[in-house]
């Protein structure tokens, strides 16, 4: 049901205070090697663009979070790393867990459906109003996280309107047997622990991971439990790298539900729903291979995901079973041409089939997506970089209820992009970018679509972005201006109690990132954003989009005493936001900053 995924009430709650202790089964020499390897990553490459590109030269707004950053900050999973280290605006997980709703560039209630999450370049989103499970990825597995803001529809298709998060898992392990254990103690009786063991030989390594999280939560009936178990295998067969990954996650949570203002003033921790709860079981299987020659390369990824979800609400019990299969073959080319610079290109096919069964109600939905895409990156000898890309996608969607067809639609969609980057001074580059992206309605959205309203149209976005980047010897700064116009954005209308296409919107703003490293082990990091998100047409023209923080900022300061010990302190601010139901901006109250 759309309603279950469209809860609008999220009163501000105090942040949990966590103390993390890491017990590492590794010698001092290995710690030094890890720090050395992290430093050697400069200049960082952005693989969320599907072609390895130096971050300084890529015509995109991107943030890179390394394994060393996460270790020093004491974060426990990828979702927490994106929020605390990437500075991304987020709203509390209404299931009481760690899957905070990430919201780049002012998307509010629709943020999760306009942000693509990748794990090693494999799409983790589904054609359902369900967030990708970033919190299920322990940091012990992660090499780095790439956050690319702005429309990325050419390479990643539907829903990449606000950006892409790509979690890159570690590809190699040091030889021998190694282990890492960590535990975080949190407010509200929270305990978050993880354990990983790896064994590596000359060309093969195996790793097993386990993660457990238990908390009573801030609200009554806000308890949350998460169990994650995983196994990874990777190896080299000649010049071909093979990898496989299996992960099982189970989470259970209480569902405390909304409060009105008088109830919140009386006791913000109370609940009107003491017996409502939900659970999710998810199994992920991934496998792939890659080969890189002198100029040509091949990459082929396969993935399968099974998810069972169940909820007990006051009006009944609900259960869903969803299944996703996907395949993504791609060919890359990179070569230097005398007098003409370097040409990089990628072309590939994305295929995905997704199905959802609403158990007990006889409803079945499926969607099949087939897409062809290509992107060219040409770096001239003048240090000018030109990026061009096209994507064509065909999506077939259908729903039946009791064996009778209730929804059927085919969409043919196109995305494109054009970017230019130019080195103008030593260590300084400027860039500009134009892009068109799209998003299709999910099964939950056309479940909640009224038969009296025209079929939901695909959502389209137009991006304009300008930026300047500076980087030198451990110091970097980026300033970006963006504007995005959106037609037919898909959202839930609480007044019509149906999913609808909204009037035209416009989002625009400024983003800044800076990182500074001094001698003596001191470092500092800043991310900040100021934006507006408003309707531009119809009865809502000039009204602000609800659940959008117009200003956000994150500041972190760290000191490394030696190779084994460091301290890291961070502060994050989000400005007050309008409640989700306040579409007409008539409510004088705000969710507090």
Coordinates of C-alpha atoms in Angstrom, one line a residue:
X1 CA 0.0 0.0 0.0
X2 CA 1.3 3.5 -0.9
X3 CA 0.1 4.8 2.5
X4 CA 2.4 2.5 4.4
X5 CA 5.4 4.1 2.6
X6 CA 4.1 7.7 2.9
X7 CA 4.1 8.4 6.6
X8 CA 4.4 12.2 6.9
X9 CA 5.0 12.8 10.6
X10 CA 8.6 12.7 11.7
X11 CA 9.0 15.0 14.8
X12 CA 12.6 16.0 15.6
X13 CA 14.3 13.7 18.2
X14 CA 17.6 14.0 19.9
X15 CA 20.5 12.4 18.1
X16 CA 21.9 9.2 19.6
X17 CA 25.3 9.5 21.2
X18 CA 27.6 6.6 20.2
X19 CA 30.9 5.4 21.6
X20 CA 32.7 3.1 19.2
X21 CA 35.6 0.8 20.2
X22 CA 37.5 -1.1 17.5
X23 CA 39.5 -4.3 18.3
X24 CA 41.7 -5.0 15.3
X25 CA 43.6 -8.2 14.8
X26 CA 46.4 -6.6 12.8
X27 CA 50.0 -5.4 13.5
X28 CA 51.3 -1.8 13.6
X29 CA 53.0 -2.3 10.3
X30 CA 49.8 -3.3 8.6
X31 CA 48.0 -0.2 10.0
X32 CA 50.8 1.9 8.5
X33 CA 50.4 0.1 5.2
X34 CA 46.6 0.8 5.3
X35 CA 47.2 4.5 5.9
X36 CA 49.8 4.6 3.2
X37 CA 47.4 2.9 0.7
X38 CA 44.7 5.4 1.5
X39 CA 47.1 8.3 0.7
X40 CA 48.0 6.6 -2.5
X41 CA 44.4 6.8 -3.7
X42 CA 45.0 10.5 -4.6
X43 CA 43.9 11.5 -7.1
X44 CA 40.6 9.7 -6.4
X45 CA 38.8 8.1 -9.3
X46 CA 35.0 8.2 -9.7
X47 CA 33.7 4.8 -10.9
X48 CA 30.0 5.8 -10.4
X49 CA 30.5 7.3 -13.9
X50 CA 31.2 3.7 -15.0
X51 CA 34.6 4.8 -16.3
X52 CA 37.5 5.4 -13.9
X53 CA 38.0 9.2 -13.9
X54 CA 40.2 11.5 -11.8
X55 CA 37.8 13.4 -9.5
X56 CA 39.5 16.7 -10.2
X57 CA 38.7 16.4 -13.9
X58 CA 35.2 14.8 -13.8
X59 CA 32.5 17.3 -14.8
X60 CA 30.3 16.2 -11.8
X61 CA 29.8 17.2 -8.2
X62 CA 31.2 14.3 -6.2
X63 CA 32.3 13.5 -2.7
X64 CA 34.6 10.5 -1.8
X65 CA 34.6 8.8 1.6
X66 CA 37.5 6.4 2.1
X67 CA 37.8 3.4 4.4
X68 CA 40.3 5.3 6.5
X69 CA 37.8 8.2 6.9
X70 CA 35.1 5.8 8.1
X71 CA 37.5 4.0 10.5
X72 CA 38.6 7.3 12.1
X73 CA 35.1 8.6 12.5
X74 CA 33.8 5.4 14.1
X75 CA 30.8 5.0 11.8
X76 CA 29.2 1.6 11.7
X77 CA 27.6 1.3 8.2
X78 CA 27.4 3.0 4.8
X79 CA 24.2 4.9 5.5
X80 CA 25.8 6.5 8.6
X81 CA 29.0 7.3 6.6
X82 CA 27.0 9.1 3.9
X83 CA 25.1 11.2 6.5
X84 CA 28.0 12.0 8.8
X85 CA 31.0 12.2 6.5
X86 CA 29.3 13.0 3.2
X87 CA 27.2 15.7 4.8
X88 CA 24.0 14.6 3.1
X89 CA 20.7 15.8 4.5
X90 CA 18.6 12.9 6.0
X91 CA 15.4 12.2 7.9
X92 CA 15.0 9.7 10.7
X93 CA 14.1 6.1 9.8
X94 CA 10.4 5.8 10.8
X95 CA 11.0 2.1 11.4
X96 CA 13.4 3.0 14.2
X97 CA 16.5 1.7 12.5
X98 CA 19.5 2.9 10.6
X99 CA 18.0 3.3 7.1
X100 CA 17.7 7.1 7.3
X101 CA 16.0 8.7 4.3
X102 CA 18.9 10.4 2.3
X103 CA 17.9 13.6 0.6
X104 CA 20.3 15.3 -1.8
X105 CA 19.3 18.5 -3.7
X106 CA 15.9 19.1 -2.1
X107 CA 13.7 16.1 -3.0
X108 CA 11.9 15.8 0.4
X109 CA 9.3 13.0 0.5
X110 CA 10.3 11.6 -2.9
X111 CA 14.1 11.6 -2.2
X112 CA 14.5 7.8 -1.9
X113 CA 12.9 7.3 -5.3
X114 CA 15.2 9.9 -7.0
X115 CA 18.5 8.6 -5.6
X116 CA 20.1 5.4 -7.1
X117 CA 22.2 3.3 -4.7
X118 CA 24.8 1.0 -6.2
X119 CA 27.0 -1.7 -4.6
X120 CA 30.1 -2.2 -6.7
X121 CA 28.2 -0.6 -9.6
X122 CA 25.2 -3.0 -9.3
X123 CA 21.8 -1.3 -8.7
X124 CA 20.3 -1.9 -5.3
X125 CA 17.0 0.0 -5.8
X126 CA 13.8 -1.8 -6.6
X127 CA 10.6 -0.8 -8.5
X128 CA 8.9 -0.3 -5.1
X129 CA 8.8 2.5 -2.5
X130 CA 11.5 0.9 -0.4
X131 CA 14.9 2.4 0.4
X132 CA 18.0 0.5 -0.7
X133 CA 19.5 -1.2 2.4
X134 CA 22.7 0.8 2.9
X135 CA 22.7 0.2 6.6
X136 CA 23.3 -3.5 6.0
X137 CA 26.8 -2.9 4.6
X138 CA 29.4 -3.0 7.4
X139 CA 32.3 -0.6 7.0
X140 CA 34.8 -3.5 7.2
X141 CA 33.8 -4.5 3.7
X142 CA 34.0 -1.0 2.2
X143 CA 36.9 0.5 0.3
X144 CA 35.2 3.8 -0.4
X145 CA 31.9 5.4 -1.0
X146 CA 31.3 7.8 -4.0
X147 CA 28.5 10.3 -3.8
X148 CA 27.8 11.9 -7.2
X149 CA 25.1 14.6 -7.0
X150 CA 22.9 15.7 -9.9
X151 CA 21.1 13.8 -12.6
X152 CA 23.0 10.6 -13.7
X153 CA 20.3 9.1 -15.9
X154 CA 22.5 8.1 -18.9
X155 CA 24.4 5.5 -17.0
X156 CA 21.9 4.5 -14.3
X157 CA 18.4 5.0 -15.7
X158 CA 15.2 5.6 -13.8
X159 CA 15.4 7.4 -10.5
X160 CA 19.0 8.9 -10.8
X161 CA 17.5 12.4 -10.8
X162 CA 19.1 13.6 -7.5
X163 CA 22.3 11.6 -7.8
X164 CA 24.0 8.3 -7.3
X165 CA 25.7 6.6 -4.2
X166 CA 28.2 3.9 -5.2
X167 CA 29.6 1.7 -2.4
X168 CA 32.8 0.2 -3.6
X169 CA 33.7 -3.0 -1.7
X170 CA 37.3 -4.1 -1.1
X171 CA 38.8 -6.1 -3.9
X172 CA 41.9 -7.5 -2.1
X173 CA 43.0 -8.6 1.3
X174 CA 46.4 -9.0 2.9
X175 CA 47.7 -12.5 2.8
X176 CA 47.0 -14.7 5.7
X177 CA 44.2 -14.8 8.3
X178 CA 42.9 -11.5 9.6
X179 CA 40.0 -10.3 11.7
X180 CA 38.3 -7.1 12.8
X181 CA 35.7 -6.7 15.5
X182 CA 33.9 -3.5 16.6
X183 CA 31.2 -2.5 19.0
X184 CA 29.3 0.7 19.4
X185 CA 27.3 1.6 22.6
X186 CA 24.5 4.0 22.0
X187 CA 21.8 5.9 23.9
X188 CA 18.4 4.1 24.3
X189 CA 20.1 0.8 25.2
X190 CA 21.6 0.5 21.7
X191 CA 24.4 -2.0 20.9
X192 CA 25.8 -2.3 17.4
X193 CA 28.5 -4.9 16.8
X194 CA 30.2 -6.4 13.8
X195 CA 32.8 -9.1 13.1
X196 CA 34.7 -10.0 10.0
X197 CA 37.3 -12.7 9.3
X198 CA 39.3 -13.1 6.0
X199 CA 41.7 -15.6 4.6
X200 CA 43.8 -14.6 1.6
X201 CA 46.2 -16.6 -0.6
X202 CA 48.2 -15.5 -3.7
X203 CA 45.2 -15.0 -6.0
X204 CA 42.1 -15.8 -4.0
X205 CA 40.6 -14.5 -0.8
X206 CA 37.5 -15.3 1.3
X207 CA 35.8 -13.2 3.9
X208 CA 32.8 -13.8 6.2
X209 CA 31.0 -10.9 8.0
X210 CA 28.4 -10.7 10.7
X211 CA 26.6 -7.6 12.1
X212 CA 24.1 -7.3 14.9
X213 CA 22.1 -4.2 16.0
X214 CA 19.6 -3.9 18.9
X215 CA 18.1 -0.7 20.3
X216 CA 14.9 0.2 22.2
X217 CA 14.7 3.4 20.2
X218 CA 13.6 6.9 21.2
X219 CA 9.9 6.2 21.0
X220 CA 7.8 3.7 22.9
X221 CA 7.4 0.6 20.6
X222 CA 10.4 1.9 18.8
X223 CA 12.6 -1.2 19.3
X224 CA 14.7 -2.3 16.3
X225 CA 16.7 -5.4 15.7
X226 CA 18.9 -6.1 12.7
X227 CA 21.0 -9.2 11.8
X228 CA 23.3 -9.3 8.8
X229 CA 25.5 -12.3 7.6
X230 CA 27.6 -12.2 4.5
X231 CA 30.2 -14.2 2.6
X232 CA 32.5 -12.9 -0.2
X233 CA 34.9 -14.6 -2.5
X234 CA 37.2 -12.9 -5.0
X235 CA 40.1 -14.1 -7.2
X236 CA 42.2 -13.8 -10.3
X237 CA 42.0 -16.3 -13.2
X238 CA 44.8 -15.1 -15.5
X239 CA 43.8 -11.5 -16.3
X240 CA 40.2 -12.0 -15.4
X241 CA 39.0 -11.0 -11.9
X242 CA 36.0 -13.0 -10.6
X243 CA 33.9 -12.1 -7.5
X244 CA 30.8 -13.4 -5.8
X245 CA 28.9 -12.1 -2.8
X246 CA 26.0 -13.5 -0.7
X247 CA 24.3 -11.6 2.1
X248 CA 21.3 -12.3 4.3
X249 CA 19.6 -9.6 6.3
X250 CA 16.7 -9.8 8.8
X251 CA 15.2 -6.8 10.6
X252 CA 12.3 -6.4 12.9
X253 CA 10.9 -3.2 14.3
X254 CA 8.1 -1.6 16.3
X255 CA 6.0 0.9 14.4
X256 CA 5.1 3.7 16.9
X257 CA 3.2 5.8 14.3
X258 CA 2.4 9.5 14.3
X259 CA 1.5 11.9 17.1
X260 CA -0.5 15.1 16.9
X261 CA 1.0 18.4 18.4
X262 CA -0.8 18.1 21.8
X263 CA 0.4 14.5 22.2
X264 CA 3.9 15.5 21.2
X265 CA 4.0 18.3 23.8
X266 CA 2.7 16.0 26.5
X267 CA 5.2 13.2 25.8
X268 CA 7.1 13.0 22.5
X269 CA 8.2 9.4 23.3
X270 CA 4.7 8.0 23.6
X271 CA 2.9 5.9 21.0
X272 CA -0.7 5.3 20.0
X273 CA 0.3 2.1 18.3
X274 CA 1.8 -0.2 21.0
X275 CA 1.2 -3.4 19.1
X276 CA 2.1 -2.5 15.6
X277 CA 5.3 -4.0 14.1
X278 CA 7.0 -5.1 10.9
X279 CA 9.7 -7.3 9.6
X280 CA 11.8 -7.7 6.5
X281 CA 14.0 -10.6 5.3
X282 CA 16.3 -10.0 2.3
X283 CA 18.7 -12.2 0.5
X284 CA 21.2 -10.7 -2.0
X285 CA 23.3 -12.7 -4.5
X286 CA 25.9 -10.9 -6.7
X287 CA 28.5 -12.2 -9.1
X288 CA 30.7 -10.7 -11.7
X289 CA 33.8 -10.7 -13.8
X290 CA 36.1 -8.0 -15.2
X291 CA 39.0 -8.0 -17.7
X292 CA 41.1 -5.0 -18.6
X293 CA 43.5 -5.1 -21.5
X294 CA 45.8 -2.4 -22.8
X295 CA 42.9 -0.4 -24.3
X296 CA 39.7 -2.6 -24.2
X297 CA 38.0 -3.9 -21.1
X298 CA 34.9 -6.0 -20.3
X299 CA 32.7 -6.0 -17.2
X300 CA 29.7 -8.3 -16.6
X301 CA 27.6 -8.2 -13.4
X302 CA 24.7 -10.5 -12.3
X303 CA 22.5 -9.9 -9.3
X304 CA 19.4 -11.5 -7.7
X305 CA 17.5 -10.3 -4.7
X306 CA 14.6 -11.8 -2.7
X307 CA 12.7 -9.8 -0.1
X308 CA 9.8 -10.8 2.2
X309 CA 8.1 -8.0 4.1
X310 CA 5.3 -8.2 6.7
X311 CA 3.5 -5.6 8.7
X312 CA 0.9 -5.9 11.5
X313 CA -1.2 -2.7 11.5
X314 CA -4.3 -1.8 13.4
X315 CA -6.5 -2.6 10.4
X316 CA -4.9 -5.9 9.5
X317 CA -1.8 -7.9 8.5
X318 CA 0.0 -7.3 5.2
X319 CA 2.8 -9.3 3.5
X320 CA 4.8 -8.8 0.3
X321 CA 7.2 -10.9 -1.6
X322 CA 9.5 -9.2 -4.2
X323 CA 12.1 -10.7 -6.5
X324 CA 14.6 -8.9 -8.7
X325 CA 17.0 -10.2 -11.3
X326 CA 19.4 -8.1 -13.3
X327 CA 22.3 -8.3 -15.7
X328 CA 24.7 -5.6 -16.8
X329 CA 27.3 -6.3 -19.5
X330 CA 29.6 -3.4 -20.6
X331 CA 32.6 -2.8 -22.8
X332 CA 35.1 0.0 -22.1
X333 CA 37.8 1.6 -24.2
X334 CA 40.6 3.9 -23.2
X335 CA 43.5 4.9 -25.4
X336 CA 45.8 7.9 -26.0
X337 CA 45.7 9.3 -29.5
X338 CA 48.8 11.3 -30.6
X339 CA 48.0 15.0 -30.7
X340 CA 44.4 14.4 -29.8
X341 CA 44.5 13.5 -26.2
X342 CA 42.9 10.5 -24.4
X343 CA 39.5 8.9 -25.4
X344 CA 37.5 6.9 -22.8
X345 CA 34.3 5.3 -23.7
X346 CA 31.8 2.8 -22.2
X347 CA 28.8 1.1 -23.9
X348 CA 26.5 -1.4 -22.3
X349 CA 23.2 -3.0 -21.7
X350 CA 21.1 -2.9 -18.5
X351 CA 18.4 -5.6 -18.1
X352 CA 16.2 -5.9 -15.0
X353 CA 13.1 -7.9 -14.2
X354 CA 11.3 -7.1 -10.9
X355 CA 8.1 -8.7 -9.5
X356 CA 6.0 -8.1 -6.4
X357 CA 3.3 -10.3 -4.9
X358 CA 0.9 -8.9 -2.4
X359 CA 0.2 -12.1 -0.4
X360 CA -3.4 -12.6 0.7
X361 CA -4.8 -10.0 -1.7
X362 CA -4.1 -11.7 -5.1
X363 CA -2.2 -8.8 -6.5
X364 CA 0.8 -9.3 -8.7
X365 CA 3.0 -6.6 -10.3
X366 CA 6.0 -7.0 -12.6
X367 CA 8.3 -4.6 -14.5
X368 CA 10.9 -5.4 -17.1
X369 CA 13.5 -2.8 -18.1
X370 CA 15.9 -3.0 -21.0
X371 CA 18.3 -0.2 -21.7
X372 CA 21.2 0.6 -24.1
X373 CA 23.6 3.4 -23.1
X374 CA 26.9 4.9 -24.2
X375 CA 29.2 7.6 -22.8
X376 CA 32.3 9.2 -24.3
X377 CA 35.0 11.1 -22.3
X378 CA 37.5 12.9 -24.4
X379 CA 40.5 14.6 -22.7
X380 CA 42.3 17.0 -25.1
X381 CA 45.9 17.9 -24.8
X382 CA 44.7 21.4 -23.8
X383 CA 43.4 19.8 -20.5
X384 CA 39.8 20.2 -21.8
X385 CA 37.6 17.3 -21.0
X386 CA 34.3 16.7 -22.9
X387 CA 31.7 14.2 -21.7
X388 CA 28.7 13.1 -23.8
X389 CA 26.2 10.4 -23.2
X390 CA 22.9 8.9 -24.4
X391 CA 20.5 6.3 -23.0
X392 CA 17.4 4.6 -24.5
X393 CA 15.2 2.5 -22.2
X394 CA 12.0 0.4 -22.7
X395 CA 10.0 -0.4 -19.6
X396 CA 7.0 -2.7 -19.5
X397 CA 4.9 -2.6 -16.3
X398 CA 1.8 -4.6 -15.5
X399 CA -0.4 -5.4 -12.5
X400 CA -3.1 -8.0 -12.0
X401 CA -5.6 -8.5 -9.2
X402 CA -7.4 -11.8 -8.9
X403 CA -6.0 -12.7 -12.3
X404 CA -7.6 -9.6 -13.9
X405 CA -5.4 -6.9 -15.4
X406 CA -5.7 -3.6 -13.6
X407 CA -2.7 -1.7 -15.0
X408 CA -0.6 -2.1 -18.1
X409 CA 1.8 0.3 -19.6
X410 CA 4.9 0.5 -21.8
X411 CA 7.2 3.5 -21.7
X412 CA 10.1 4.4 -24.0
X413 CA 12.4 6.8 -22.3
X414 CA 15.6 8.8 -23.2
X415 CA 18.3 10.5 -21.1
X416 CA 21.3 12.5 -22.3
X417 CA 24.1 14.5 -20.8
X418 CA 26.9 17.0 -22.0
X419 CA 29.7 18.1 -19.7
X420 CA 32.9 20.2 -20.2
X421 CA 35.7 20.5 -17.7
X422 CA 38.8 22.8 -18.2
X423 CA 42.0 23.4 -16.2
X424 CA 42.3 27.1 -15.9
X425 CA 45.1 27.5 -13.4
X426 CA 47.5 25.1 -11.7
X427 CA 45.4 22.8 -9.5
X428 CA 42.2 24.6 -10.5
X429 CA 39.5 23.3 -12.9
X430 CA 36.1 24.7 -13.8
X431 CA 33.2 22.7 -15.3
X432 CA 29.7 22.9 -16.7
X433 CA 27.1 20.2 -17.2
X434 CA 23.7 19.8 -18.9
X435 CA 21.6 16.6 -18.4
X436 CA 18.2 15.1 -18.8
X437 CA 16.9 12.3 -16.5
X438 CA 13.7 10.4 -15.9
X439 CA 11.8 8.4 -13.3
X440 CA 9.1 5.8 -13.7
X441 CA 6.3 5.1 -11.3
X442 CA 6.8 2.2 -9.0
X443 CA 4.4 -0.7 -8.3
X444 CA 3.4 0.9 -4.9
X445 CA 2.6 4.1 -6.7
X446 CA 0.3 2.6 -9.3
X447 CA -1.3 0.5 -6.5
X448 CA -2.2 3.8 -4.8
X449 CA -3.3 5.4 -8.1
X450 CA -6.9 6.3 -8.5
X451 CA -8.8 4.8 -11.4
X452 CA -10.4 8.1 -11.9
X453 CA -7.1 9.8 -12.7
X454 CA -5.1 9.5 -15.9
X455 CA -2.2 7.0 -15.9
X456 CA 0.9 8.2 -14.2
X457 CA 3.3 9.9 -16.6
X458 CA 7.1 9.4 -16.4
X459 CA 8.9 12.2 -14.5
X460 CA 11.5 14.2 -16.4
X461 CA 14.2 16.5 -15.1
X462 CA 16.5 19.0 -16.7
X463 CA 19.9 19.8 -15.0
X464 CA 22.2 22.8 -15.3
X465 CA 25.3 22.7 -13.1
X466 CA 28.5 24.9 -12.9
X467 CA 31.4 24.3 -10.6
X468 CA 35.0 25.1 -9.7
X469 CA 37.5 22.7 -8.1
X470 CA 40.8 23.3 -6.4
X471 CA 43.1 20.5 -5.1
X472 CA 46.7 20.5 -3.9
X473 CA 48.8 18.4 -1.6
X474 CA 46.1 17.0 0.7
X475 CA 43.9 20.1 0.5
X476 CA 40.8 20.5 -1.8
X477 CA 37.8 22.7 -2.2
X478 CA 34.8 22.6 -4.5
X479 CA 32.0 25.1 -5.1
X480 CA 28.9 24.2 -7.2
X481 CA 25.8 26.0 -8.4
X482 CA 22.9 23.9 -9.8
X483 CA 19.4 24.3 -11.1
X484 CA 17.0 21.5 -11.9
X485 CA 13.5 21.8 -13.5
X486 CA 11.1 18.9 -13.0
X487 CA 8.0 18.0 -14.9
X488 CA 5.4 15.5 -13.7
X489 CA 7.2 14.6 -10.5
X490 CA 5.5 11.5 -9.0
X491 CA 4.3 11.8 -5.3
X492 CA 1.5 10.8 -3.0
X493 CA -1.3 13.4 -2.6
X494 CA -2.8 13.1 0.9
X495 CA -5.8 15.2 -0.1
X496 CA -6.7 13.0 -3.1
X497 CA -5.4 10.0 -1.3
X498 CA -3.7 8.9 -4.5
X499 CA -0.4 9.0 -6.3
X500 CA -0.3 11.8 -8.9
X501 CA 1.9 13.8 -11.2
X502 CA 2.7 17.1 -9.5
X503 CA 2.8 20.6 -11.1
X504 CA 6.3 21.7 -12.4
X505 CA 9.0 22.3 -9.8
X506 CA 12.3 24.0 -9.7
X507 CA 15.3 23.3 -7.4
X508 CA 18.4 25.4 -7.3
X509 CA 21.2 26.1 -4.9
X510 CA 24.8 26.2 -4.0
X511 CA 27.0 23.4 -2.5
X512 CA 30.5 23.7 -1.1
X513 CA 33.0 21.0 0.0
X514 CA 36.4 21.5 1.5
X515 CA 39.1 19.3 3.1
X516 CA 42.3 20.5 4.7
X517 CA 45.2 18.5 6.1
X518 CA 47.9 20.2 8.2
X519 CA 51.3 18.9 9.4
X520 CA 51.2 17.5 12.9
X521 CA 48.2 15.2 12.1
X522 CA 45.4 17.8 12.1
X523 CA 42.6 17.7 9.5
X524 CA 39.3 19.4 8.9
X525 CA 36.4 18.9 6.5
X526 CA 33.4 21.0 5.6
X527 CA 30.3 20.4 3.5
X528 CA 27.5 23.0 3.2
X529 CA 24.4 23.4 1.0
X530 CA 21.8 26.2 0.5
X531 CA 18.9 25.6 -1.8
X532 CA 15.3 26.3 -2.6
X533 CA 12.7 23.8 -3.9
X534 CA 9.5 25.4 -5.1
X535 CA 6.5 24.7 -7.4
X536 CA 6.5 26.9 -10.5
X537 CA 3.1 26.2 -12.0
X538 CA -0.6 25.7 -11.0
X539 CA -2.3 26.4 -7.7
X540 CA 0.9 25.6 -5.8
X541 CA 3.1 28.1 -7.8
X542 CA 5.6 29.7 -5.4
X543 CA 5.0 27.2 -2.6
X544 CA 8.0 25.4 -1.0
X545 CA 8.3 21.6 -1.3
X546 CA 7.7 20.0 2.1
X547 CA 10.3 17.9 4.0
X548 CA 13.2 19.8 2.5
X549 CA 16.0 21.4 4.6
X550 CA 17.0 24.6 2.8
X551 CA 20.3 24.8 4.6
X552 CA 22.6 22.0 5.8
X553 CA 26.2 22.0 7.0
X554 CA 28.6 19.5 8.4
X555 CA 32.0 20.3 10.0
X556 CA 34.5 17.7 11.2
X557 CA 37.9 18.1 12.8
X558 CA 40.3 15.3 13.5
X559 CA 43.7 14.7 15.0
X560 CA 46.0 11.7 14.3
X561 CA 48.3 11.1 17.3
X562 CA 50.1 8.3 15.6
X563 CA 49.4 5.4 13.2
X564 CA 47.1 3.7 15.7
X565 CA 45.3 6.4 17.5
X566 CA 43.1 9.3 16.4
X567 CA 40.2 11.5 17.5
X568 CA 37.4 12.8 15.3
X569 CA 34.7 15.2 16.2
X570 CA 31.8 16.3 14.0
X571 CA 28.8 18.7 14.1
X572 CA 25.9 18.6 11.6
X573 CA 23.1 21.2 11.1
X574 CA 19.8 20.9 9.2
X575 CA 17.5 23.9 9.0
X576 CA 13.8 23.6 10.0
X577 CA 11.6 21.9 7.4
X578 CA 7.9 21.9 6.6
X579 CA 5.8 18.9 7.6
X580 CA 5.0 16.4 4.8
X581 CA 1.3 17.3 4.6
X582 CA 2.0 21.0 4.4
X583 CA 1.9 21.2 0.6
X584 CA 0.1 24.5 0.5
X585 CA 2.5 26.0 3.1
X586 CA -0.4 26.9 5.5
X587 CA 1.1 25.4 8.6
X588 CA 3.0 27.9 10.8
X589 CA 4.9 25.1 12.6
X590 CA 8.1 23.4 11.3
X591 CA 10.0 20.3 12.2
X592 CA 12.8 21.8 14.3
X593 CA 16.3 22.3 13.1

